[in-house]
Coordinates of C-alpha atoms in Angstrom, one line a residue:
M27 CA 9.8 46.9 -13.7
D28 CA 6.6 47.0 -15.0
V29 CA 4.8 45.7 -12.6
A30 CA 1.3 45.4 -14.4
A31 CA 3.0 43.7 -17.5
E32 CA 4.9 41.2 -15.1
V33 CA 1.3 40.0 -13.5
E34 CA 0.2 39.6 -16.7
R35 CA 2.9 37.4 -17.8
G36 CA 2.4 35.5 -14.7
R37 CA -1.4 35.3 -15.4
D38 CA -0.6 33.8 -19.0
A39 CA 1.9 31.3 -17.4
F40 CA -0.8 29.8 -14.7
A41 CA -3.2 29.7 -17.4
H42 CA -0.9 27.6 -19.4
Q43 CA 0.0 25.4 -16.5
A44 CA 3.8 26.6 -16.4
W45 CA 3.7 26.4 -12.7
S46 CA 7.3 27.3 -11.9
D47 CA 7.5 30.2 -14.4
A48 CA 4.0 31.4 -12.7
Y49 CA 5.5 31.1 -9.4
A50 CA 8.7 32.9 -10.4
V51 CA 7.0 35.8 -12.2
L52 CA 4.3 36.5 -9.9
S53 CA 6.4 36.1 -6.7
G54 CA 8.6 38.7 -8.3
A55 CA 6.0 41.2 -9.3
D56 CA 4.5 40.8 -5.6
R57 CA 7.9 41.7 -4.2
A58 CA 8.1 44.9 -6.4
E59 CA 4.2 45.8 -5.3
P60 CA 2.0 43.7 -3.3
L61 CA -0.6 41.8 -5.4
G62 CA -4.0 41.6 -5.2
P63 CA -6.1 38.9 -3.6
D64 CA -6.8 37.1 -7.0
D65 CA -3.4 37.1 -8.0
L66 CA -2.1 36.1 -4.5
V67 CA -4.5 32.7 -5.1
R68 CA -2.9 32.0 -8.3
L69 CA 0.5 32.8 -6.6
A70 CA -0.3 30.5 -3.4
T71 CA -1.6 27.7 -6.1
A72 CA 1.6 27.6 -8.1
A73 CA 3.5 27.7 -5.1
Y74 CA 2.3 24.6 -3.8
L75 CA 2.2 22.6 -7.1
V76 CA 5.9 23.4 -7.2
G77 CA 6.5 21.9 -3.8
R78 CA 6.6 25.4 -1.9
D79 CA 4.1 24.5 0.6
A80 CA 5.4 27.5 3.1
E81 CA 5.2 30.3 0.4
S82 CA 1.6 28.9 -0.5
G83 CA 0.7 29.1 3.0
A84 CA 1.4 32.5 3.2
A85 CA 0.1 33.7 0.2
T86 CA -3.2 32.0 1.0
E87 CA -3.3 33.6 4.1
R88 CA -2.6 37.1 2.9
A89 CA -5.7 36.5 0.3
H90 CA -7.7 35.5 2.9
H91 CA -7.1 38.8 4.9
A92 CA -7.2 40.8 1.7
Y93 CA -10.7 39.6 0.8
L94 CA -12.1 40.3 4.2
G95 CA -10.8 43.5 3.9
L96 CA -12.8 44.1 0.7
G97 CA -15.6 42.5 2.6
E98 CA -15.7 39.7 -0.2
T99 CA -16.1 37.2 2.9
A100 CA -17.2 34.1 0.6
H101 CA -13.7 34.5 -1.0
A102 CA -12.3 34.6 2.4
V103 CA -13.8 31.5 3.4
R104 CA -12.7 29.8 0.2
C105 CA -8.9 30.9 1.1
A106 CA -9.4 29.5 4.8
F107 CA -10.3 26.3 3.3
W108 CA -7.4 26.2 1.0
T109 CA -5.3 26.9 3.9
A110 CA -6.5 24.2 6.5
M111 CA -6.5 21.3 3.7
P112 CA -2.8 21.3 3.4
L113 CA -2.2 21.3 6.9
L114 CA -5.2 18.7 7.7
L115 CA -3.4 16.4 5.1
R116 CA 0.4 16.9 6.5
G117 CA -1.5 15.9 9.9
E118 CA -1.4 19.6 11.7
T119 CA -4.7 19.2 12.9
A120 CA -4.6 22.0 15.5
R121 CA -3.7 25.0 12.9
G122 CA -6.1 23.1 10.2
G123 CA -8.9 22.9 12.5
G124 CA -8.4 26.4 13.6
W125 CA -8.9 27.7 10.0
L126 CA -11.6 25.7 9.3
A127 CA -13.5 27.1 12.7
R128 CA -12.7 30.7 11.3
A129 CA -14.2 29.7 7.8
R130 CA -17.6 28.3 9.8
R131 CA -17.6 31.3 12.1
L132 CA -17.3 33.9 9.0
L133 CA -20.2 31.8 7.2
D134 CA -22.5 32.1 10.2
D135 CA -21.8 35.5 11.1
G136 CA -22.4 36.9 7.7
R137 CA -25.4 34.3 7.6
L138 CA -24.1 33.8 3.7
D139 CA -25.6 31.3 1.5
C140 CA -22.8 30.2 -0.8
V141 CA -21.0 27.4 -2.4
E142 CA -18.4 27.9 0.5
R143 CA -20.7 26.3 3.0
G144 CA -20.0 22.9 1.0
Y145 CA -16.3 23.4 0.9
V146 CA -16.4 23.5 4.6
L147 CA -18.4 20.4 5.0
F148 CA -15.7 18.4 2.9
P149 CA -13.1 18.0 5.8
Q150 CA -15.8 17.5 8.2
G151 CA -16.5 14.4 6.2
L152 CA -12.9 13.2 5.7
R153 CA -12.7 13.5 9.6
L154 CA -15.4 10.9 9.8
V155 CA -14.7 8.7 7.1
H156 CA -13.0 6.0 8.9
K157 CA -14.7 6.4 12.2
D158 CA -18.5 7.0 11.1
P159 CA -18.7 6.2 7.5
R160 CA -22.6 6.8 7.4
A161 CA -22.0 10.1 8.7
A162 CA -19.4 11.0 6.5
H163 CA -21.7 9.9 3.6
A164 CA -24.2 12.3 4.9
L165 CA -22.0 15.4 5.0
F166 CA -20.6 14.5 1.6
G167 CA -24.0 14.3 0.5
E168 CA -24.8 17.7 1.7
A169 CA -21.7 19.0 0.1
A170 CA -22.7 17.8 -3.6
A171 CA -26.0 19.4 -3.2
I172 CA -24.5 22.8 -2.4
G173 CA -22.1 22.1 -5.2
D174 CA -24.7 21.2 -7.6
R175 CA -27.0 24.1 -6.9
F176 CA -24.1 26.6 -7.4
G177 CA -22.8 24.7 -10.4
D178 CA -19.2 24.2 -8.6
E179 CA -17.7 21.2 -10.4
D180 CA -14.6 21.2 -8.4
L181 CA -16.8 20.7 -5.1
V182 CA -19.3 18.2 -6.7
T183 CA -16.5 15.9 -7.4
L184 CA -14.5 16.2 -4.3
A185 CA -18.0 15.4 -2.8
R186 CA -19.1 12.5 -4.8
H187 CA -15.3 11.0 -4.4
G188 CA -15.9 11.4 -0.5
Q189 CA -19.3 9.5 -0.8
G190 CA -17.5 6.8 -2.9
R191 CA -14.7 6.0 -0.1
A192 CA -17.4 6.2 2.6
L193 CA -19.5 3.7 0.9
V194 CA -16.3 1.6 0.5
Y195 CA -15.6 1.8 4.5
A196 CA -19.0 1.3 5.0
G197 CA -19.2 -2.3 3.1
E198 CA -21.0 -1.0 0.0
T199 CA -18.0 -2.1 -2.2
A200 CA -20.0 -1.9 -5.5
A201 CA -21.7 1.2 -5.0
G202 CA -18.5 3.2 -3.6
T203 CA -16.4 2.2 -6.5
A204 CA -19.0 3.3 -9.3
L205 CA -18.9 6.8 -7.4
L206 CA -15.3 6.9 -7.3
D207 CA -15.3 6.0 -11.2
E208 CA -17.7 8.7 -11.7
A209 CA -15.5 11.1 -9.8
M210 CA -12.5 9.9 -12.1
V211 CA -14.6 10.8 -15.2
E212 CA -14.7 14.4 -14.0
V213 CA -11.2 14.6 -13.2
S214 CA -10.2 13.2 -16.5
S215 CA -12.2 15.7 -18.2
G216 CA -9.5 18.4 -17.7
R217 CA -12.3 20.8 -16.4
L218 CA -11.2 20.9 -12.7
S219 CA -8.8 23.0 -11.0
P220 CA -5.4 21.4 -10.6
L221 CA -5.7 21.4 -6.8
V222 CA -8.7 19.4 -7.0
T223 CA -7.6 17.0 -10.0
G224 CA -4.6 16.0 -7.7
L225 CA -6.1 15.5 -4.6
V226 CA -9.0 13.2 -6.1
Y227 CA -6.4 11.3 -8.3
C228 CA -4.3 10.2 -5.3
S229 CA -7.2 9.4 -3.0
V230 CA -9.0 7.4 -5.6
I231 CA -5.7 5.3 -6.6
E232 CA -5.4 5.1 -2.6
A233 CA -8.8 3.6 -2.3
C234 CA -8.0 1.1 -5.5
E235 CA -5.2 0.1 -3.8
E236 CA -7.1 -0.6 -0.3
L237 CA -9.6 -2.3 -2.3
F238 CA -6.8 -4.4 -3.8
D239 CA -8.3 -3.6 -7.2
L240 CA -5.1 -3.9 -9.4
R241 CA -6.9 -3.0 -12.7
R242 CA -8.4 0.1 -11.7
A243 CA -5.1 1.3 -9.6
Q244 CA -3.2 0.7 -12.9
E245 CA -5.7 2.3 -15.1
W246 CA -6.0 5.5 -12.8
T247 CA -2.3 5.6 -12.2
A248 CA -1.4 5.5 -15.8
A249 CA -4.1 8.6 -16.1
L250 CA -2.3 10.2 -13.2
S251 CA 1.2 9.8 -14.9
H252 CA -0.2 11.0 -18.3
W253 CA -1.6 14.5 -16.1
C254 CA 1.7 14.7 -14.4
A255 CA 3.8 14.2 -17.5
A256 CA 2.3 17.3 -19.1
Q257 CA 3.5 19.1 -16.1
P258 CA 6.8 18.2 -15.5
D259 CA 7.4 20.8 -12.7
L260 CA 4.6 19.1 -10.1
V261 CA 5.8 18.0 -6.7
P262 CA 3.1 16.6 -4.7
Y263 CA 1.1 14.8 -7.0
R264 CA 4.3 13.5 -9.1
G265 CA 5.7 12.0 -6.1
S266 CA 2.4 10.0 -5.3
C267 CA 2.3 9.2 -8.9
L268 CA 5.9 7.6 -8.8
I269 CA 4.8 5.6 -5.4
H270 CA 1.8 4.3 -7.3
R271 CA 3.8 3.1 -10.1
S272 CA 6.3 1.6 -8.2
H273 CA 3.4 -0.5 -6.5
V274 CA 2.1 -1.6 -9.8
L275 CA 5.8 -2.6 -11.3
Q276 CA 6.4 -4.5 -8.2
T277 CA 3.2 -6.5 -8.5
H278 CA 4.1 -7.1 -12.0
G279 CA 8.0 -8.4 -10.9
A280 CA 9.8 -5.5 -12.5
W281 CA 11.8 -4.9 -9.3
P282 CA 14.7 -2.8 -10.5
D283 CA 12.2 -0.2 -12.1
A284 CA 10.0 -0.2 -9.0
L285 CA 13.0 0.5 -6.9
D286 CA 13.7 3.2 -9.3
E287 CA 10.6 4.8 -9.1
A288 CA 10.4 4.7 -5.2
R289 CA 13.7 6.3 -5.0
R290 CA 12.6 9.0 -7.1
A291 CA 9.5 9.8 -5.2
R292 CA 11.4 9.9 -1.9
E293 CA 14.1 12.4 -3.6
R294 CA 11.5 14.5 -5.1
L295 CA 9.4 14.4 -1.7
A296 CA 12.4 14.8 0.9
A297 CA 12.3 18.7 0.4
T298 CA 8.5 19.0 1.3
P299 CA 6.6 19.3 4.4
G300 CA 4.3 16.3 3.5
R301 CA 5.9 13.7 5.8
G302 CA 3.1 11.1 5.5
V303 CA 3.8 10.8 1.6
L304 CA 7.4 10.7 2.2
G305 CA 6.6 7.8 4.4
M306 CA 4.9 6.1 1.9
A307 CA 7.8 6.4 -0.7
L308 CA 10.2 5.3 2.3
Y309 CA 8.1 2.0 3.0
Q310 CA 7.7 1.1 -0.3
E311 CA 11.6 1.2 -1.0
A312 CA 12.0 -0.6 2.3
D313 CA 9.8 -3.3 1.4
L314 CA 11.8 -3.5 -2.2
H315 CA 14.8 -4.0 -0.2
R316 CA 13.3 -6.5 1.9
V317 CA 12.2 -9.1 -0.8
R318 CA 15.5 -8.6 -2.5
G319 CA 17.5 -9.4 0.8
A320 CA 19.1 -6.2 1.5
F321 CA 18.0 -6.2 4.7
D322 CA 20.5 -3.2 6.2
R323 CA 19.0 -0.8 3.8
S324 CA 15.4 -2.1 4.3
E325 CA 15.8 -1.7 7.9
E326 CA 17.0 1.9 8.0
A327 CA 14.2 2.7 5.3
F328 CA 11.6 1.3 7.6
R329 CA 12.8 3.2 10.6
Q330 CA 12.6 6.6 8.3
A331 CA 9.4 5.8 7.2
G332 CA 8.3 5.1 10.9
E333 CA 9.7 8.5 11.9
C334 CA 7.5 10.1 9.1
G335 CA 4.3 8.6 10.9
H336 CA 3.8 5.7 8.5
R337 CA 3.2 2.0 9.5
V338 CA 5.9 0.0 9.3
Q339 CA 4.1 -3.3 9.4
P340 CA 3.7 -5.7 8.1
G341 CA 7.2 -5.0 6.3
L342 CA 9.4 -4.8 9.1
A343 CA 7.8 -8.0 10.7
L344 CA 8.2 -10.0 7.1
M345 CA 12.2 -8.7 7.0
W346 CA 12.3 -10.0 10.6
L347 CA 11.0 -13.5 9.7
A348 CA 13.3 -13.8 6.9
Q349 CA 16.1 -13.0 9.2
G350 CA 14.8 -16.0 11.4
R351 CA 13.9 -13.5 14.1
V352 CA 10.4 -15.5 14.5
G353 CA 9.4 -14.2 18.0
A354 CA 10.2 -10.6 17.4
A355 CA 8.2 -11.1 13.8
A356 CA 5.2 -12.6 15.7
A357 CA 5.0 -10.0 18.5
A358 CA 5.2 -7.2 15.9
I359 CA 2.6 -8.6 13.6
R360 CA 0.1 -9.6 16.7
S361 CA 0.2 -6.1 18.1
A362 CA -0.2 -4.6 14.7
L363 CA -3.4 -6.6 13.8
E364 CA -4.7 -5.9 17.3
E365 CA -4.4 -2.3 16.8
T366 CA -6.1 -2.4 13.2
P367 CA -10.0 -2.4 13.6
D368 CA -10.7 -1.3 9.9
R369 CA -11.5 -4.5 7.6
L370 CA -9.5 -3.3 4.8
R371 CA -6.2 -2.2 6.4
R372 CA -6.8 -5.6 8.5
A373 CA -6.9 -7.5 4.9
R374 CA -3.4 -6.2 4.1
L375 CA -1.9 -7.5 7.7
L376 CA -4.0 -10.7 7.6
A377 CA -1.4 -12.7 5.0
P378 CA 1.5 -11.9 6.6
Y379 CA 0.2 -12.5 10.1
A380 CA -0.9 -16.0 9.3
E381 CA 2.3 -16.7 7.4
I382 CA 4.3 -15.6 10.5
M383 CA 2.0 -17.6 13.1
L384 CA 2.8 -20.8 11.0
A385 CA 6.5 -20.1 11.2
A386 CA 5.6 -19.6 15.0
G387 CA 3.9 -22.9 15.1
D388 CA 0.6 -21.3 16.0
V389 CA -1.8 -23.2 13.3
P390 CA -5.1 -22.2 14.9
A391 CA -4.0 -18.5 14.9
A392 CA -3.0 -19.0 11.1
R393 CA -6.7 -20.5 10.7
E394 CA -8.7 -17.6 12.1
A395 CA -6.7 -15.2 9.8
A396 CA -7.1 -17.2 6.7
D397 CA -11.1 -17.5 7.7
E398 CA -11.3 -13.6 8.2
L399 CA -9.2 -13.1 5.1
T400 CA -11.6 -15.3 3.0
G401 CA -14.7 -13.6 4.5
T402 CA -13.3 -10.2 3.3
A403 CA -12.1 -11.3 -0.3
D404 CA -15.8 -13.0 -0.7
E405 CA -17.0 -9.5 0.1
L406 CA -14.7 -7.6 -2.1
D407 CA -14.4 -10.0 -4.9
A408 CA -11.3 -8.5 -6.1
P409 CA -8.9 -10.7 -8.2
L410 CA -5.7 -9.8 -5.9
L411 CA -7.3 -10.2 -2.9
R412 CA -8.9 -13.6 -3.8
A413 CA -5.6 -15.0 -4.8
V414 CA -3.9 -14.0 -1.3
A415 CA -6.7 -15.5 0.5
A416 CA -6.4 -18.7 -1.5
H417 CA -2.6 -18.7 -1.1
V418 CA -3.2 -18.3 2.9
R419 CA -5.6 -20.8 2.9
G420 CA -3.9 -23.5 1.1
A421 CA -0.8 -22.6 3.6
V422 CA -2.8 -23.3 6.6
L423 CA -4.4 -26.4 5.3
L424 CA -1.0 -27.8 4.7
A425 CA -0.2 -27.2 8.1
E426 CA -3.3 -28.8 9.1
G427 CA -2.6 -31.8 7.0
E428 CA -5.6 -31.5 4.8
V429 CA -3.4 -31.7 1.7
G430 CA -6.1 -32.5 -0.9
E431 CA -8.0 -29.1 0.0
A432 CA -4.8 -27.2 0.1
L433 CA -4.0 -28.4 -3.2
D434 CA -7.4 -27.1 -4.7
A435 CA -6.9 -23.6 -3.0
L436 CA -3.4 -23.1 -4.1
L437 CA -4.5 -23.9 -7.7
V438 CA -7.1 -21.4 -7.5
A439 CA -4.4 -18.8 -6.0
D440 CA -1.9 -19.9 -8.8
G441 CA -4.5 -19.4 -12.0
I442 CA -5.1 -15.9 -10.4
W443 CA -1.6 -14.9 -10.1
G444 CA -1.1 -16.0 -13.6
E445 CA -4.0 -13.8 -15.1
I446 CA -2.8 -10.8 -13.2
E447 CA 0.7 -11.5 -14.1
A448 CA 2.4 -11.5 -10.4
P449 CA 5.3 -13.7 -10.9
Y450 CA 6.8 -13.4 -7.3
D451 CA 3.4 -14.1 -5.6
R452 CA 3.0 -16.9 -7.9
A453 CA 6.4 -18.3 -7.1
R454 CA 5.7 -18.6 -3.5
T455 CA 2.2 -20.2 -4.3
R456 CA 4.5 -22.9 -6.5
V457 CA 6.6 -23.8 -3.7
L458 CA 3.3 -24.7 -1.5
L459 CA 1.9 -26.7 -4.6
G460 CA 5.2 -28.3 -4.9
L461 CA 5.1 -29.3 -1.1
A462 CA 1.5 -30.4 -1.5
R463 CA 2.3 -32.5 -4.3
R464 CA 5.1 -34.2 -2.7
R465 CA 3.1 -34.9 0.2
L466 CA 0.7 -36.6 -2.2
G467 CA 3.3 -38.8 -3.7
D468 CA 3.5 -36.9 -7.0
A469 CA 7.1 -36.2 -7.0
G470 CA 7.6 -35.4 -10.9
T471 CA 5.0 -32.8 -10.8
A472 CA 6.3 -31.5 -7.3
H473 CA 9.9 -31.2 -9.0
L474 CA 8.3 -29.1 -11.8
E475 CA 6.6 -26.8 -9.6
L476 CA 9.6 -26.2 -7.2
A477 CA 12.1 -25.7 -9.9
A478 CA 9.7 -23.1 -11.8
A479 CA 9.6 -21.2 -8.2
R480 CA 13.3 -21.4 -8.0
K481 CA 13.6 -20.0 -11.8
A482 CA 11.2 -16.9 -11.0
F483 CA 13.0 -16.2 -7.6
R484 CA 16.5 -16.2 -9.4
E485 CA 15.0 -13.9 -12.1
L486 CA 13.4 -11.6 -9.8
G487 CA 16.5 -11.5 -7.5
A488 CA 14.3 -12.7 -4.6
V489 CA 17.5 -13.9 -2.2
P490 CA 15.5 -14.6 0.9
D491 CA 13.2 -16.8 -1.1
L492 CA 16.0 -18.7 -2.7
A493 CA 17.5 -19.5 0.7
R494 CA 14.0 -20.9 2.0
L495 CA 13.7 -22.8 -0.9
D496 CA 16.8 -24.5 -0.4
S497 CA 16.4 -25.0 3.4
L498 CA 13.2 -26.7 2.2
A499 CA 15.2 -28.8 0.1
G500 CA 13.7 -32.5 -0.1
V501 CA 15.3 -35.9 -1.1
A502 CA 13.8 -39.1 -2.5
P503 CA 14.0 -41.7 0.0
G504 CA 17.0 -44.2 0.3
A505 CA 16.1 -47.8 -0.7
D506 CA 17.3 -48.8 2.7
T507 CA 16.1 -46.3 5.1
G508 CA 12.4 -47.4 5.0
L509 CA 11.7 -43.6 5.9
S510 CA 8.7 -41.6 3.9
P511 CA 9.7 -38.6 1.8
R512 CA 8.2 -36.2 4.5
E513 CA 10.3 -38.0 7.1
I514 CA 13.5 -37.5 5.0
E515 CA 12.6 -34.1 4.8
V516 CA 12.4 -33.9 8.7
L517 CA 15.4 -35.8 9.1
R518 CA 17.7 -33.5 6.8
L519 CA 16.6 -30.4 8.9
V520 CA 17.5 -32.2 12.1
A521 CA 21.0 -32.6 10.6
T522 CA 21.1 -29.0 9.9
G523 CA 20.4 -28.1 13.8
R524 CA 17.0 -26.7 13.4
T525 CA 14.4 -27.2 16.4
N526 CA 11.0 -28.6 16.1
Q527 CA 9.6 -25.0 15.7
A528 CA 12.0 -24.2 12.7
I529 CA 11.2 -27.4 11.0
A530 CA 7.6 -26.7 11.4
A531 CA 8.1 -23.4 9.9
D532 CA 10.0 -24.5 7.0
L533 CA 7.8 -27.4 6.1
V534 CA 4.5 -25.3 6.9
L535 CA 3.5 -28.1 9.6
S536 CA 2.6 -28.1 13.2
E537 CA 5.3 -28.9 16.0
K538 CA 3.2 -31.8 17.1
T539 CA 3.2 -33.2 13.6
V540 CA 6.9 -32.5 13.3
A541 CA 7.4 -34.5 16.8
R542 CA 5.3 -37.4 15.5
H543 CA 7.6 -37.6 12.4
L544 CA 10.7 -37.7 14.7
S545 CA 9.1 -40.6 16.5
N546 CA 8.7 -42.5 13.6
I547 CA 12.2 -41.8 12.4
F548 CA 13.9 -42.9 15.4
G549 CA 11.5 -45.9 15.6
K550 CA 12.4 -46.8 12.1
L551 CA 16.2 -46.0 12.5
G552 CA 16.6 -47.5 16.2
L553 CA 18.0 -44.3 17.2
S554 CA 17.6 -42.5 20.5
S555 CA 18.8 -38.7 20.0
R556 CA 19.0 -36.1 17.5
A557 CA 22.7 -36.2 17.7
A558 CA 22.2 -39.9 16.4
A559 CA 19.7 -38.7 13.8
T560 CA 22.2 -36.2 12.6
A561 CA 25.3 -38.7 12.3
Y562 CA 22.6 -41.2 10.5
A563 CA 21.9 -38.3 7.9
Y564 CA 25.3 -37.6 7.2
E565 CA 26.2 -41.3 6.8
H566 CA 23.6 -41.8 4.3
D567 CA 24.2 -38.8 2.4
L568 CA 20.8 -37.4 3.2
V569 CA 22.0 -33.9 3.7
G570 CA 22.7 -31.3 1.2
R571 CA 20.6 -32.8 -1.5
R572 CA 18.5 -30.8 -3.7
W573 CA 15.1 -31.2 -5.5
A574 CA 14.6 -28.1 -7.5
E575 CA 18.0 -27.4 -9.1

């Protein structure tokens, strides 16, 4: 083998972003004759990008020691940084922290004034970004200043994006998203290294999803997909890209395509050490199985996501709710919310929490969640979150008997869902709109709302929602019953054997209101027991009718 020629061939493949070829050629040359530190860095980068994390880490460590042997301490520190970052991102904080400590010691012992001082500040900022975003912002700012001074675009972009995320967590959303956009302009320019490009792409899209900023998430996901498509052998970022695409497709109602993307992400990531990202893929797959009613598959995928260290709420609690396990769902979602102080993460839990609390008959708890969610939505001013908050507010107002106000809130949600093309969420809101209009005596419009919801659920394959729509089926009052439409709904559900708590959940009422309806029913019909009410419902053909066929 002409080792020198092979090394040149490996360098050329690396320059043309042919990562698999670069890895194969450089690793072959390295077996024949140990590479120098610069080529070890190329080998490490190519190995990482094709999903060979162990080989990447080993090559980076060798480059670190080789640079030290040559007295090139700054380059050795850079290698220590890139050894630490993948470890930290995978949750291996002890090893990752050890490499960062080594980097800081080398900088201090050598009293070096170099750009690597800024790189070492970056993971320190990441560690604080949730706990103390102001302190994190200051560290990122210091790193950006060092990057500017040395003309290092990679470091400047990493630091600016870090500042953006810190501002978001500090509550300064507009300023934070402006910095994230600025960082993405640099990323899209193609001037940055592939490791920094992939890291910032995924981090910014994650921030957009946390902010419920669907427009930005779609835009940057499309850009990431384009970047990945040009490098088909990419592994770590292509897996993340597929997960983000699955989220977007799910929102827009393309559930089979979303499930395909989640599966592809899971398969691509299964062989890599990044268990946290694999957990994201598994959770997404589990959630798609949940809304389609494939509960066995959903529960298994949630279990596997949990084993990867990914949070399984609110998805698992919502699955239990759909299965009728209201108590288990309530306990799980309550614990999840209590353990989540961060306002953005809480925002993602509050809507499921309110839904489950209403099912459990705890209207005051649902009201608290609705109020907090509305406050966060007003602060962020993201259309997606405003729609979620309006839907939850409408559901709670319905349960409280404030039907007119509920209708206003639900119409707001319905309008936004239509604008952002979210058919599933819109169908769920239209169910509540139908119930509200029925309670206001507008049976004709109620029928249209419920029929539209049924059609959407059927087209999506939303089996649990179709089943719930059937359980909510109402009928027009018979001429001889003397009962109101709501009382007939309650009577029909009594005849199916439901408890007051279950009826309250189905009709989005409080248990107290259900009890009052039952008292009225018994009084009007001269009945004294639930058994007698059940017999009456069957005798008068009030069971099994539908209002939304």
